[in-house]
mmCIF file of C-alpha atoms in Angstrom:
data_model
loop_
_atom_site.group_PDB
_atom_site.id
_atom_site.type_symbol
_atom_site.label_atom_id
_atom_site.label_comp_id
_atom_site.label_asym_id
_atom_site.label_seq_id
_atom_site.Cartn_x
_atom_site.Cartn_y
_atom_site.Cartn_z
ATOM 1 C CA UNK A 1 6.539 37.593 -34.871
ATOM 2 C CA UNK A 2 4.476 40.781 -35.194
ATOM 3 C CA UNK A 3 4.169 42.255 -38.668
ATOM 4 C CA UNK A 4 5.605 45.796 -38.606
ATOM 5 C CA UNK A 5 3.095 48.582 -39.300
ATOM 6 C CA UNK A 6 2.943 49.297 -42.996
ATOM 7 C CA UNK A 7 4.302 45.915 -44.135
ATOM 8 C CA UNK A 8 2.238 44.280 -46.876
ATOM 9 C CA UNK A 9 -0.363 41.742 -45.829
ATOM 10 C CA UNK A 10 -0.154 38.139 -47.128
ATOM 11 C CA UNK A 11 -2.670 37.029 -49.791
ATOM 12 C CA UNK A 12 -4.936 34.406 -48.234
ATOM 13 C CA UNK A 13 -7.959 34.806 -50.497
ATOM 14 C CA UNK A 14 -7.515 31.481 -52.249
ATOM 15 C CA UNK A 15 -7.756 29.252 -49.179
ATOM 16 C CA UNK A 16 -9.519 25.962 -49.927
ATOM 17 C CA UNK A 17 -12.768 25.479 -48.090
ATOM 18 C CA UNK A 18 -12.800 29.139 -47.077
ATOM 19 C CA UNK A 19 -15.688 30.987 -45.491
ATOM 20 C CA UNK A 20 -16.370 33.828 -47.918
ATOM 21 C CA UNK A 21 -19.526 35.881 -48.273
ATOM 22 C CA UNK A 22 -19.489 36.335 -52.018
ATOM 23 C CA UNK A 23 -22.960 37.828 -52.267
ATOM 24 C CA UNK A 24 -25.255 39.554 -49.767
ATOM 25 C CA UNK A 25 -28.874 40.530 -50.317
ATOM 26 C CA UNK A 26 -30.988 42.496 -47.817
ATOM 27 C CA UNK A 27 -34.644 43.449 -48.084
ATOM 28 C CA UNK A 28 -36.118 45.888 -45.568
ATOM 29 C CA UNK A 29 -33.410 45.091 -43.024
ATOM 30 C CA UNK A 30 -32.870 47.889 -40.545
ATOM 31 C CA UNK A 31 -31.754 50.959 -42.586
ATOM 32 C CA UNK A 32 -31.459 49.031 -45.896
ATOM 33 C CA UNK A 33 -34.649 49.068 -48.030
ATOM 34 C CA UNK A 34 -32.902 46.850 -50.591
ATOM 35 C CA UNK A 35 -29.239 45.897 -50.965
ATOM 36 C CA UNK A 36 -27.621 43.544 -53.463
ATOM 37 C CA UNK A 37 -23.830 43.369 -53.389
ATOM 38 C CA UNK A 38 -20.980 41.011 -54.304
ATOM 39 C CA UNK A 39 -17.809 40.856 -52.225
ATOM 40 C CA UNK A 40 -14.389 39.644 -53.270
ATOM 41 C CA UNK A 41 -12.036 37.807 -50.901
ATOM 42 C CA UNK A 42 -9.598 39.572 -48.600
ATOM 43 C CA UNK A 43 -10.199 42.436 -46.191
ATOM 44 C CA UNK A 44 -13.342 44.521 -46.709
ATOM 45 C CA UNK A 45 -13.061 47.980 -45.181
ATOM 46 C CA UNK A 46 -16.426 49.719 -44.723
ATOM 47 C CA UNK A 47 -16.207 53.480 -44.122
ATOM 48 C CA UNK A 48 -19.105 55.674 -43.072
ATOM 49 C CA UNK A 49 -20.395 58.199 -40.568
ATOM 50 C CA UNK A 50 -21.978 57.164 -37.331
ATOM 51 C CA UNK A 51 -25.571 55.934 -37.842
ATOM 52 C CA UNK A 52 -24.969 55.545 -41.620
ATOM 53 C CA UNK A 53 -25.500 51.772 -41.506
ATOM 54 C CA UNK A 54 -22.094 50.206 -40.908
ATOM 55 C CA UNK A 55 -23.178 48.249 -37.854
ATOM 56 C CA UNK A 56 -26.408 47.199 -39.535
ATOM 57 C CA UNK A 57 -24.336 45.665 -42.357
ATOM 58 C CA UNK A 58 -22.196 43.721 -39.850
ATOM 59 C CA UNK A 59 -25.319 42.726 -37.903
ATOM 60 C CA UNK A 60 -26.872 41.232 -41.037
ATOM 61 C CA UNK A 61 -23.938 38.788 -41.329
ATOM 62 C CA UNK A 62 -24.134 37.991 -37.603
ATOM 63 C CA UNK A 63 -27.844 37.167 -38.049
ATOM 64 C CA UNK A 64 -27.116 34.969 -41.080
ATOM 65 C CA UNK A 65 -24.332 33.213 -39.195
ATOM 66 C CA UNK A 66 -26.028 32.661 -35.869
ATOM 67 C CA UNK A 67 -29.787 32.960 -36.492
ATOM 68 C CA UNK A 68 -30.088 35.944 -34.147
ATOM 69 C CA UNK A 69 -28.870 39.478 -33.577
ATOM 70 C CA UNK A 70 -26.178 40.451 -31.091
ATOM 71 C CA UNK A 71 -27.961 43.832 -30.570
ATOM 72 C CA UNK A 72 -31.715 43.365 -30.798
ATOM 73 C CA UNK A 73 -33.755 42.052 -27.905
ATOM 74 C CA UNK A 74 -36.687 41.297 -30.249
ATOM 75 C CA UNK A 75 -36.398 39.957 -33.799
ATOM 76 C CA UNK A 76 -38.997 42.475 -34.935
ATOM 77 C CA UNK A 77 -36.428 45.237 -34.363
ATOM 78 C CA UNK A 78 -34.505 43.984 -37.406
ATOM 79 C CA UNK A 79 -37.396 44.782 -39.742
ATOM 80 C CA UNK A 80 -37.300 48.218 -41.366
ATOM 81 C CA UNK A 81 -39.829 50.737 -40.103
ATOM 82 C CA UNK A 82 -43.202 50.295 -41.848
ATOM 83 C CA UNK A 83 -42.313 46.888 -43.336
ATOM 84 C CA UNK A 84 -43.935 43.554 -42.426
ATOM 85 C CA UNK A 85 -40.900 41.358 -42.954
ATOM 86 C CA UNK A 86 -37.167 41.288 -43.718
ATOM 87 C CA UNK A 87 -35.254 38.886 -45.900
ATOM 88 C CA UNK A 88 -31.534 38.251 -45.607
ATOM 89 C CA UNK A 89 -29.723 36.115 -48.169
ATOM 90 C CA UNK A 90 -26.065 35.256 -48.712
ATOM 91 C CA UNK A 91 -23.984 33.047 -50.950
ATOM 92 C CA UNK A 92 -21.136 31.555 -48.927
ATOM 93 C CA UNK A 93 -18.172 29.890 -50.650
ATOM 94 C CA UNK A 94 -14.808 30.456 -52.287
ATOM 95 C CA UNK A 95 -15.999 32.605 -55.199
ATOM 96 C CA UNK A 96 -19.102 33.604 -57.105
ATOM 97 C CA UNK A 97 -20.193 30.688 -59.300
ATOM 98 C CA UNK A 98 -18.243 28.103 -57.267
ATOM 99 C CA UNK A 99 -20.052 24.728 -57.063
ATOM 100 C CA UNK A 100 -19.314 24.716 -53.338
ATOM 101 C CA UNK A 101 -21.408 27.830 -52.759
ATOM 102 C CA UNK A 102 -24.152 27.507 -50.157
ATOM 103 C CA UNK A 103 -27.114 29.832 -50.231
ATOM 104 C CA UNK A 104 -28.393 30.965 -46.847
ATOM 105 C CA UNK A 105 -31.755 32.643 -46.452
ATOM 106 C CA UNK A 106 -33.513 33.961 -43.379
ATOM 107 C CA UNK A 107 -36.970 35.552 -43.417
ATOM 108 C CA UNK A 108 -38.361 37.276 -40.352
ATOM 109 C CA UNK A 109 -42.046 38.229 -40.336
ATOM 110 C CA UNK A 110 -43.319 40.793 -37.862
ATOM 111 C CA UNK A 111 -45.631 39.550 -35.139
ATOM 112 C CA UNK A 112 -48.208 41.476 -33.168
ATOM 113 C CA UNK A 113 -46.117 41.318 -29.999
ATOM 114 C CA UNK A 114 -43.281 43.230 -31.648
ATOM 115 C CA UNK A 115 -41.181 40.105 -32.179
ATOM 116 C CA UNK A 116 -40.603 38.132 -35.341
ATOM 117 C CA UNK A 117 -41.297 34.689 -36.749
ATOM 118 C CA UNK A 118 -38.201 33.248 -38.430
ATOM 119 C CA UNK A 119 -37.798 30.838 -41.318
ATOM 120 C CA UNK A 120 -34.303 29.683 -42.307
ATOM 121 C CA UNK A 121 -33.263 27.926 -45.524
ATOM 122 C CA UNK A 122 -29.934 26.440 -46.596
ATOM 123 C CA UNK A 123 -29.813 25.700 -50.320
ATOM 124 C CA UNK A 124 -33.602 25.884 -50.340
ATOM 125 C CA UNK A 125 -34.063 23.339 -47.543
ATOM 126 C CA UNK A 126 -35.653 24.445 -44.259
ATOM 127 C CA UNK A 127 -33.273 24.468 -41.276
ATOM 128 C CA UNK A 128 -33.290 25.655 -37.722
ATOM 129 C CA UNK A 129 -32.034 29.283 -37.601
ATOM 130 C CA UNK A 130 -29.286 28.181 -35.214
ATOM 131 C CA UNK A 131 -28.001 25.739 -37.867
ATOM 132 C CA UNK A 132 -26.938 28.591 -40.195
ATOM 133 C CA UNK A 133 -23.604 28.827 -38.435
ATOM 134 C CA UNK A 134 -22.493 25.506 -39.943
ATOM 135 C CA UNK A 135 -22.272 27.233 -43.313
ATOM 136 C CA UNK A 136 -21.323 30.727 -42.039
ATOM 137 C CA UNK A 137 -19.330 30.589 -38.780
ATOM 138 C CA UNK A 138 -18.598 34.140 -37.607
ATOM 139 C CA UNK A 139 -16.452 35.758 -34.921
ATOM 140 C CA UNK A 140 -17.554 39.293 -33.987
ATOM 141 C CA UNK A 141 -15.467 41.955 -32.267
ATOM 142 C CA UNK A 142 -17.661 44.975 -31.473
ATOM 143 C CA UNK A 143 -17.306 48.055 -29.231
ATOM 144 C CA UNK A 144 -19.553 46.557 -26.553
ATOM 145 C CA UNK A 145 -16.960 43.742 -26.174
ATOM 146 C CA UNK A 146 -14.698 46.325 -24.532
ATOM 147 C CA UNK A 147 -17.018 46.029 -21.494
ATOM 148 C CA UNK A 148 -16.737 42.248 -21.381
ATOM 149 C CA UNK A 149 -14.546 42.140 -18.287
ATOM 150 C CA UNK A 150 -16.227 44.795 -16.148
ATOM 151 C CA UNK A 151 -19.767 44.496 -17.593
ATOM 152 C CA UNK A 152 -22.606 42.305 -16.465
ATOM 153 C CA UNK A 153 -22.295 38.494 -16.186
ATOM 154 C CA UNK A 154 -24.928 38.127 -18.943
ATOM 155 C CA UNK A 155 -22.492 39.545 -21.480
ATOM 156 C CA UNK A 156 -19.807 37.041 -20.538
ATOM 157 C CA UNK A 157 -22.272 34.167 -20.592
ATOM 158 C CA UNK A 158 -23.533 35.242 -23.985
ATOM 159 C CA UNK A 159 -19.995 35.429 -25.354
ATOM 160 C CA UNK A 160 -19.097 31.899 -24.221
ATOM 161 C CA UNK A 161 -22.430 30.553 -25.421
ATOM 162 C CA UNK A 162 -21.828 32.055 -28.845
ATOM 163 C CA UNK A 163 -18.464 30.276 -28.961
ATOM 164 C CA UNK A 164 -20.074 26.977 -27.893
ATOM 165 C CA UNK A 165 -22.909 27.315 -30.468
ATOM 166 C CA UNK A 166 -20.287 27.935 -33.161
ATOM 167 C CA UNK A 167 -18.363 24.797 -32.340
ATOM 168 C CA UNK A 168 -21.043 22.311 -31.198
ATOM 169 C CA UNK A 169 -23.763 21.569 -33.749
ATOM 170 C CA UNK A 170 -26.557 20.786 -31.260
ATOM 171 C CA UNK A 171 -25.771 23.514 -28.758
ATOM 172 C CA UNK A 172 -28.008 26.256 -30.219
ATOM 173 C CA UNK A 173 -31.109 24.028 -30.051
ATOM 174 C CA UNK A 174 -30.306 22.955 -26.474
ATOM 175 C CA UNK A 175 -29.797 26.508 -25.332
ATOM 176 C CA UNK A 176 -33.058 27.597 -26.972
ATOM 177 C CA UNK A 177 -34.894 24.733 -25.297
ATOM 178 C CA UNK A 178 -33.386 25.653 -21.901
ATOM 179 C CA UNK A 179 -34.428 29.293 -22.332
ATOM 180 C CA UNK A 180 -38.038 28.315 -23.127
ATOM 181 C CA UNK A 181 -38.093 25.932 -20.159
ATOM 182 C CA UNK A 182 -36.686 28.617 -17.858
ATOM 183 C CA UNK A 183 -39.481 31.034 -18.861
ATOM 184 C CA UNK A 184 -42.143 28.364 -18.274
ATOM 185 C CA UNK A 185 -40.656 27.363 -14.921
ATOM 186 C CA UNK A 186 -40.461 30.960 -13.738
ATOM 187 C CA UNK A 187 -44.114 31.509 -14.684
ATOM 188 C CA UNK A 188 -45.057 28.373 -12.820
ATOM 189 C CA UNK A 189 -43.036 29.399 -9.765
ATOM 190 C CA UNK A 190 -44.983 32.664 -9.617
ATOM 191 C CA UNK A 191 -48.243 30.687 -9.868
ATOM 192 C CA UNK A 192 -47.089 28.431 -6.989
ATOM 193 C CA UNK A 193 -46.211 31.480 -4.935
ATOM 194 C CA UNK A 194 -49.667 32.943 -5.566
ATOM 195 C CA UNK A 195 -51.416 29.694 -4.732
ATOM 196 C CA UNK A 196 -52.523 29.053 -8.303
ATOM 197 C CA UNK A 197 -50.476 25.913 -8.895
ATOM 198 C CA UNK A 198 -49.028 23.011 -6.892
ATOM 199 C CA UNK A 199 -45.259 22.539 -6.379
ATOM 200 C CA UNK A 200 -45.510 19.048 -7.943
ATOM 201 C CA UNK A 201 -46.187 20.700 -11.290
ATOM 202 C CA UNK A 202 -42.573 21.885 -11.382
ATOM 203 C CA UNK A 203 -41.238 18.353 -11.766
ATOM 204 C CA UNK A 204 -41.243 18.324 -15.570
ATOM 205 C CA UNK A 205 -39.443 21.674 -15.881
ATOM 206 C CA UNK A 206 -37.012 20.626 -13.159
ATOM 207 C CA UNK A 207 -35.948 17.813 -15.429
ATOM 208 C CA UNK A 208 -35.182 20.220 -18.311
ATOM 209 C CA UNK A 209 -33.223 22.537 -16.021
ATOM 210 C CA UNK A 210 -31.166 19.569 -14.810
ATOM 211 C CA UNK A 211 -30.561 17.850 -18.135
ATOM 212 C CA UNK A 212 -30.187 20.802 -20.549
ATOM 213 C CA UNK A 213 -28.676 23.029 -17.863
ATOM 214 C CA UNK A 214 -25.970 20.517 -17.037
ATOM 215 C CA UNK A 215 -25.166 20.044 -20.707
ATOM 216 C CA UNK A 216 -24.761 23.798 -21.170
ATOM 217 C CA UNK A 217 -22.490 24.042 -18.126
ATOM 218 C CA UNK A 218 -20.377 21.122 -19.380
ATOM 219 C CA UNK A 219 -20.096 22.666 -22.836
ATOM 220 C CA UNK A 220 -19.008 25.994 -21.317
ATOM 221 C CA UNK A 221 -16.372 24.303 -19.162
ATOM 222 C CA UNK A 222 -15.100 22.327 -22.153
ATOM 223 C CA UNK A 223 -14.942 25.512 -24.259
ATOM 224 C CA UNK A 224 -12.886 27.299 -21.579
ATOM 225 C CA UNK A 225 -10.554 24.292 -21.294
ATOM 226 C CA UNK A 226 -10.034 24.279 -25.049
ATOM 227 C CA UNK A 227 -9.563 28.046 -25.069
ATOM 228 C CA UNK A 228 -6.865 27.981 -22.376
ATOM 229 C CA UNK A 229 -3.922 27.267 -24.724
ATOM 230 C CA UNK A 230 -4.859 29.725 -27.497
ATOM 231 C CA UNK A 231 -5.663 32.376 -24.885
ATOM 232 C CA UNK A 232 -2.306 32.031 -23.109
ATOM 233 C CA UNK A 233 -0.470 32.136 -26.457
ATOM 234 C CA UNK A 234 -2.376 35.207 -27.717
ATOM 235 C CA UNK A 235 -1.954 37.075 -24.460
ATOM 236 C CA UNK A 236 1.778 36.365 -24.170
ATOM 237 C CA UNK A 237 2.202 37.507 -27.771
ATOM 238 C CA UNK A 238 0.398 40.805 -27.131
ATOM 239 C CA UNK A 239 1.711 41.495 -23.616
ATOM 240 C CA UNK A 240 4.768 39.347 -22.889
ATOM 241 C CA UNK A 241 5.568 41.450 -19.816
ATOM 242 C CA UNK A 242 2.217 40.742 -18.090
ATOM 243 C CA UNK A 243 1.327 37.663 -15.996
ATOM 244 C CA UNK A 244 -0.496 34.842 -17.869
ATOM 245 C CA UNK A 245 -4.216 35.286 -18.559
ATOM 246 C CA UNK A 246 -6.732 32.580 -17.762
ATOM 247 C CA UNK A 247 -10.516 32.304 -17.618
ATOM 248 C CA UNK A 248 -12.368 30.659 -14.731
ATOM 249 C CA UNK A 249 -15.952 29.360 -14.711
ATOM 250 C CA UNK A 250 -17.939 30.522 -11.646
ATOM 251 C CA UNK A 251 -20.953 28.508 -10.506
ATOM 252 C CA UNK A 252 -22.744 27.706 -7.247
ATOM 253 C CA UNK A 253 -23.543 24.307 -8.689
ATOM 254 C CA UNK A 254 -19.969 23.001 -8.569
ATOM 255 C CA UNK A 255 -20.066 19.185 -8.370
ATOM 256 C CA UNK A 256 -18.874 17.641 -5.120
ATOM 257 C CA UNK A 257 -16.932 14.363 -4.778
ATOM 258 C CA UNK A 258 -18.460 11.662 -6.977
ATOM 259 C CA UNK A 259 -21.036 14.124 -8.360
ATOM 260 C CA UNK A 260 -21.772 14.983 -11.980
ATOM 261 C CA UNK A 261 -22.918 18.407 -13.074
ATOM 262 C CA UNK A 262 -26.475 16.988 -13.285
ATOM 263 C CA UNK A 263 -26.207 15.734 -9.663
ATOM 264 C CA UNK A 264 -25.022 19.174 -8.497
ATOM 265 C CA UNK A 265 -27.869 21.050 -10.187
ATOM 266 C CA UNK A 266 -30.433 18.542 -8.934
ATOM 267 C CA UNK A 267 -29.089 18.892 -5.393
ATOM 268 C CA UNK A 268 -29.139 22.677 -5.542
ATOM 269 C CA UNK A 269 -32.699 22.669 -6.857
ATOM 270 C CA UNK A 270 -33.776 20.698 -3.788
ATOM 271 C CA UNK A 271 -31.813 23.005 -1.471
ATOM 272 C CA UNK A 272 -33.355 26.171 -2.908
ATOM 273 C CA UNK A 273 -36.893 24.931 -3.524
ATOM 274 C CA UNK A 274 -38.580 27.014 -0.816
ATOM 275 C CA UNK A 275 -36.614 30.148 -1.695
ATOM 276 C CA UNK A 276 -37.430 29.759 -5.393
ATOM 277 C CA UNK A 277 -41.159 29.433 -4.644
ATOM 278 C CA UNK A 278 -41.009 32.480 -2.373
ATOM 279 C CA UNK A 279 -39.178 34.554 -5.045
ATOM 280 C CA UNK A 280 -41.080 33.181 -8.041
ATOM 281 C CA UNK A 281 -37.785 32.759 -9.878
ATOM 282 C CA UNK A 282 -35.384 29.986 -10.824
ATOM 283 C CA UNK A 283 -32.228 30.512 -8.773
ATOM 284 C CA UNK A 284 -30.237 27.489 -10.015
ATOM 285 C CA UNK A 285 -28.768 26.812 -13.448
ATOM 286 C CA UNK A 286 -26.357 28.126 -16.078
ATOM 287 C CA UNK A 287 -28.304 31.368 -16.424
ATOM 288 C CA UNK A 288 -26.890 32.334 -13.002
ATOM 289 C CA UNK A 289 -23.260 31.468 -13.680
ATOM 290 C CA UNK A 290 -20.349 33.743 -14.644
ATOM 291 C CA UNK A 291 -16.886 33.719 -16.173
ATOM 292 C CA UNK A 292 -13.925 35.553 -14.721
ATOM 293 C CA UNK A 293 -10.809 36.839 -16.513
ATOM 294 C CA UNK A 294 -7.934 36.083 -14.140
ATOM 295 C CA UNK A 295 -4.338 37.277 -13.980
ATOM 296 C CA UNK A 296 -1.873 36.631 -11.173
ATOM 297 C CA UNK A 297 -4.687 34.908 -9.255
ATOM 298 C CA UNK A 298 -6.948 37.981 -9.295
ATOM 299 C CA UNK A 299 -10.176 38.784 -11.182
ATOM 300 C CA UNK A 300 -9.289 41.502 -13.691
ATOM 301 C CA UNK A 301 -12.665 43.179 -13.155
ATOM 302 C CA UNK A 302 -11.471 44.387 -9.752
ATOM 303 C CA UNK A 303 -8.152 45.961 -10.591
ATOM 304 C CA UNK A 304 -7.211 45.986 -14.307
ATOM 305 C CA UNK A 305 -6.486 49.255 -16.029
ATOM 306 C CA UNK A 306 -8.347 50.110 -19.233
ATOM 307 C CA UNK A 307 -5.231 49.112 -21.213
ATOM 308 C CA UNK A 308 -4.999 45.769 -19.447
ATOM 309 C CA UNK A 309 -8.695 45.113 -20.106
ATOM 310 C CA UNK A 310 -8.270 45.842 -23.846
ATOM 311 C CA UNK A 311 -5.251 43.533 -23.994
ATOM 312 C CA UNK A 312 -7.195 40.701 -22.295
ATOM 313 C CA UNK A 313 -10.236 41.168 -24.527
ATOM 314 C CA UNK A 314 -8.162 41.281 -27.715
ATOM 315 C CA UNK A 315 -6.344 38.105 -26.618
ATOM 316 C CA UNK A 316 -9.702 36.454 -25.922
ATOM 317 C CA UNK A 317 -11.032 37.354 -29.359
ATOM 318 C CA UNK A 318 -7.923 36.143 -31.120
ATOM 319 C CA UNK A 319 -8.029 32.933 -29.085
ATOM 320 C CA UNK A 320 -11.660 32.479 -30.038
ATOM 321 C CA UNK A 321 -10.770 32.897 -33.726
ATOM 322 C CA UNK A 322 -8.042 30.252 -33.377
ATOM 323 C CA UNK A 323 -10.294 27.817 -31.490
ATOM 324 C CA UNK A 324 -13.131 28.082 -34.011
ATOM 325 C CA UNK A 325 -10.700 27.616 -36.919
ATOM 326 C CA UNK A 326 -9.214 24.507 -35.253
ATOM 327 C CA UNK A 327 -12.578 23.042 -34.317
ATOM 328 C CA UNK A 328 -14.338 23.424 -37.685
ATOM 329 C CA UNK A 329 -11.249 23.022 -39.861
ATOM 330 C CA UNK A 330 -11.459 26.385 -41.607
ATOM 331 C CA UNK A 331 -11.233 30.063 -40.696
ATOM 332 C CA UNK A 332 -14.485 31.733 -39.668
ATOM 333 C CA UNK A 333 -15.648 35.079 -41.011
ATOM 334 C CA UNK A 334 -14.146 37.823 -38.833
ATOM 335 C CA UNK A 335 -16.348 40.892 -38.276
ATOM 336 C CA UNK A 336 -14.727 43.939 -36.715
ATOM 337 C CA UNK A 337 -17.234 46.692 -35.986
ATOM 338 C CA UNK A 338 -15.495 50.027 -35.310
ATOM 339 C CA UNK A 339 -12.993 48.559 -32.821
ATOM 340 C CA UNK A 340 -9.719 49.913 -34.239
ATOM 341 C CA UNK A 341 -10.383 53.329 -32.708
ATOM 342 C CA UNK A 342 -10.422 51.563 -29.307
ATOM 343 C CA UNK A 343 -6.923 50.085 -29.733
ATOM 344 C CA UNK A 344 -3.426 51.588 -29.636
ATOM 345 C CA UNK A 345 -0.996 51.010 -32.547
ATOM 346 C CA UNK A 346 0.616 47.969 -30.948
ATOM 347 C CA UNK A 347 -2.684 46.159 -30.409
ATOM 348 C CA UNK A 348 -3.852 47.180 -33.852
ATOM 349 C CA UNK A 349 -0.799 45.495 -35.339
ATOM 350 C CA UNK A 350 -1.713 42.147 -33.746
ATOM 351 C CA UNK A 351 -5.219 42.372 -35.132
ATOM 352 C CA UNK A 352 -4.106 43.412 -38.598
ATOM 353 C CA UNK A 353 -1.719 40.434 -38.767
ATOM 354 C CA UNK A 354 -4.623 38.067 -38.068
ATOM 355 C CA UNK A 355 -6.782 39.791 -40.658
ATOM 356 C CA UNK A 356 -4.049 39.177 -43.210
ATOM 357 C CA UNK A 357 -4.183 35.436 -42.454
ATOM 358 C CA UNK A 358 -7.932 35.180 -43.219
ATOM 359 C CA UNK A 359 -9.655 34.587 -46.562
ATOM 360 C CA UNK A 360 -12.093 37.393 -45.791
ATOM 361 C CA UNK A 361 -12.809 39.847 -42.974
ATOM 362 C CA UNK A 362 -15.058 42.919 -42.600
ATOM 363 C CA UNK A 363 -13.755 46.016 -40.843
ATOM 364 C CA UNK A 364 -15.932 49.075 -40.223
ATOM 365 C CA UNK A 365 -14.642 52.505 -39.330
ATOM 366 C CA UNK A 366 -15.711 56.140 -39.435
ATOM 367 C CA UNK A 367 -12.347 57.067 -40.953
ATOM 368 C CA UNK A 368 -9.617 55.069 -42.690
ATOM 369 C CA UNK A 369 -7.102 57.109 -40.659
ATOM 370 C CA UNK A 370 -7.791 54.768 -37.743
ATOM 371 C CA UNK A 371 -6.522 51.775 -39.779
ATOM 372 C CA UNK A 372 -3.103 50.427 -40.630
ATOM 373 C CA UNK A 373 -2.099 51.759 -44.112
ATOM 374 C CA UNK A 374 -1.169 48.262 -45.295
ATOM 375 C CA UNK A 375 -4.670 47.020 -44.346
ATOM 376 C CA UNK A 376 -6.337 49.791 -46.344
ATOM 377 C CA UNK A 377 -4.000 49.141 -49.295
ATOM 378 C CA UNK A 378 -4.811 45.426 -49.327
ATOM 379 C CA UNK A 379 -8.535 45.920 -48.776
ATOM 380 C CA UNK A 380 -11.586 46.473 -50.913
ATOM 381 C CA UNK A 381 -12.913 49.775 -49.558
ATOM 382 C CA UNK A 382 -16.627 50.424 -49.368
ATOM 383 C CA UNK A 383 -18.553 53.569 -48.502
ATOM 384 C CA UNK A 384 -21.810 53.453 -46.493
ATOM 385 C CA UNK A 385 -24.445 56.121 -46.739
ATOM 386 C CA UNK A 386 -27.957 55.685 -45.292
ATOM 387 C CA UNK A 387 -29.500 52.683 -47.039
ATOM 388 C CA UNK A 388 -26.648 52.255 -49.540
ATOM 389 C CA UNK A 389 -23.277 50.526 -49.919
ATOM 390 C CA UNK A 390 -20.923 51.298 -52.791
ATOM 391 C CA UNK A 391 -17.273 50.836 -53.735
ATOM 392 C CA UNK A 392 -15.219 53.798 -52.698
#
C-alpha cells in the first residue's frame, strides 16, 4: 500500500545492525577545504543552490562506500584545487559512541599523471579500496540515472557492476584485475598490429580475459536473475497498469549447448583473433556486453516515453535497494542526489515510503518545495553553501 502524501513516516532509526554514517570528515575534498559533521539517524535533507556542494557531499559517501567516484574519471579530480591529497573519514554504525562503530578512512594522493594513489583503512587496518563497501554499502540514485535506459551501454554495465560489487565480496578485485588486463592486452594488440610483438605474447592476457571475464559475466547474469522478482514487484507497485518489466543480458559470447561462459569467451577469442589484431582492440568480453530493459517483449530504449523510462528506472533502483538489503542482511545507505525534481508526485510517494523504512538516507535538493512535506518534517535539514554544511 502506498503511503498517502503528507502522512507521517515511520521511525526506523533504531534498526539493529543498521548502516548509519554517524560522523563524516573531509579534508581538501572537492569544494570542502575541511568538514567535520555528525549525523543522526533518519532522513537527512540537504538543501543548497546548484554548484554549492550538495553532489560533492553525496559523492564523498559514494567514494567511502565503493572506493571510487561515480563522477570522476581520474581519482585526482577529487582532490581540491591546489592540494596534494584528500582524506575522507567516516564512522559507520548505529550511533556515535556505539561499540559496533567502524571507522573508514580513504586517502588519495595526487600523482603526476593527474590521477591519485589510494590508501584505504578500516579500523586502522589497511584494506583494498573496494572492500570499503562491506562496512558502508550504498545505493545511489542520481540525475544521470535518468539516462540509464537510453544512454550508452557503459552506463548500464557500470550500474550492474556496482550492484555486483556491493553483494559479492571478491567482485571489485576481479573487476579491477580484468580492467588492468584489458588495458595491457589492448596495448599488446596494437604492438602486434605494428609488428612490434608476436601474437603468442597474447596468451597470458587471453587467460585473464577468459577466466575473469567469464566470472564477471556469470555474476552479472546471477544479479539480474536475483533482481527479477524485486524488479517485477516494484514495477507492478508503481505502474500496475503497465506490462511487466524485465531486464535481459545481451552478449555475443552466449554459451552454446554444453558450453560454459568460459568456453564461449575462449571460442569467440579464437574466432576474432585476426580482427582484433587488425583493430588493435579486444573485441570479446564483458566490456562489450549490454543490458536491456524490456516490457511486452520490446526494448524500452526504442519506444518508451519519458514517463515510462522514469517508472522503469525508479523500479530498478527500488529493486536494487531490496536486493542489497536481502543479500547483506541490513539496509544499505540510500543516497538521492537531486532526483525528486525529476519525478511526479505519484513516483515521489513510492520513493518517500522507502526512505521512511530506512535507518538513514540522504536527499539533496535545491528547494524543499520539491519534497513531500512529511519527509521534510521527519528529516534533519541541512544547508550547503560553498565549502560548508550546517543545520538549517
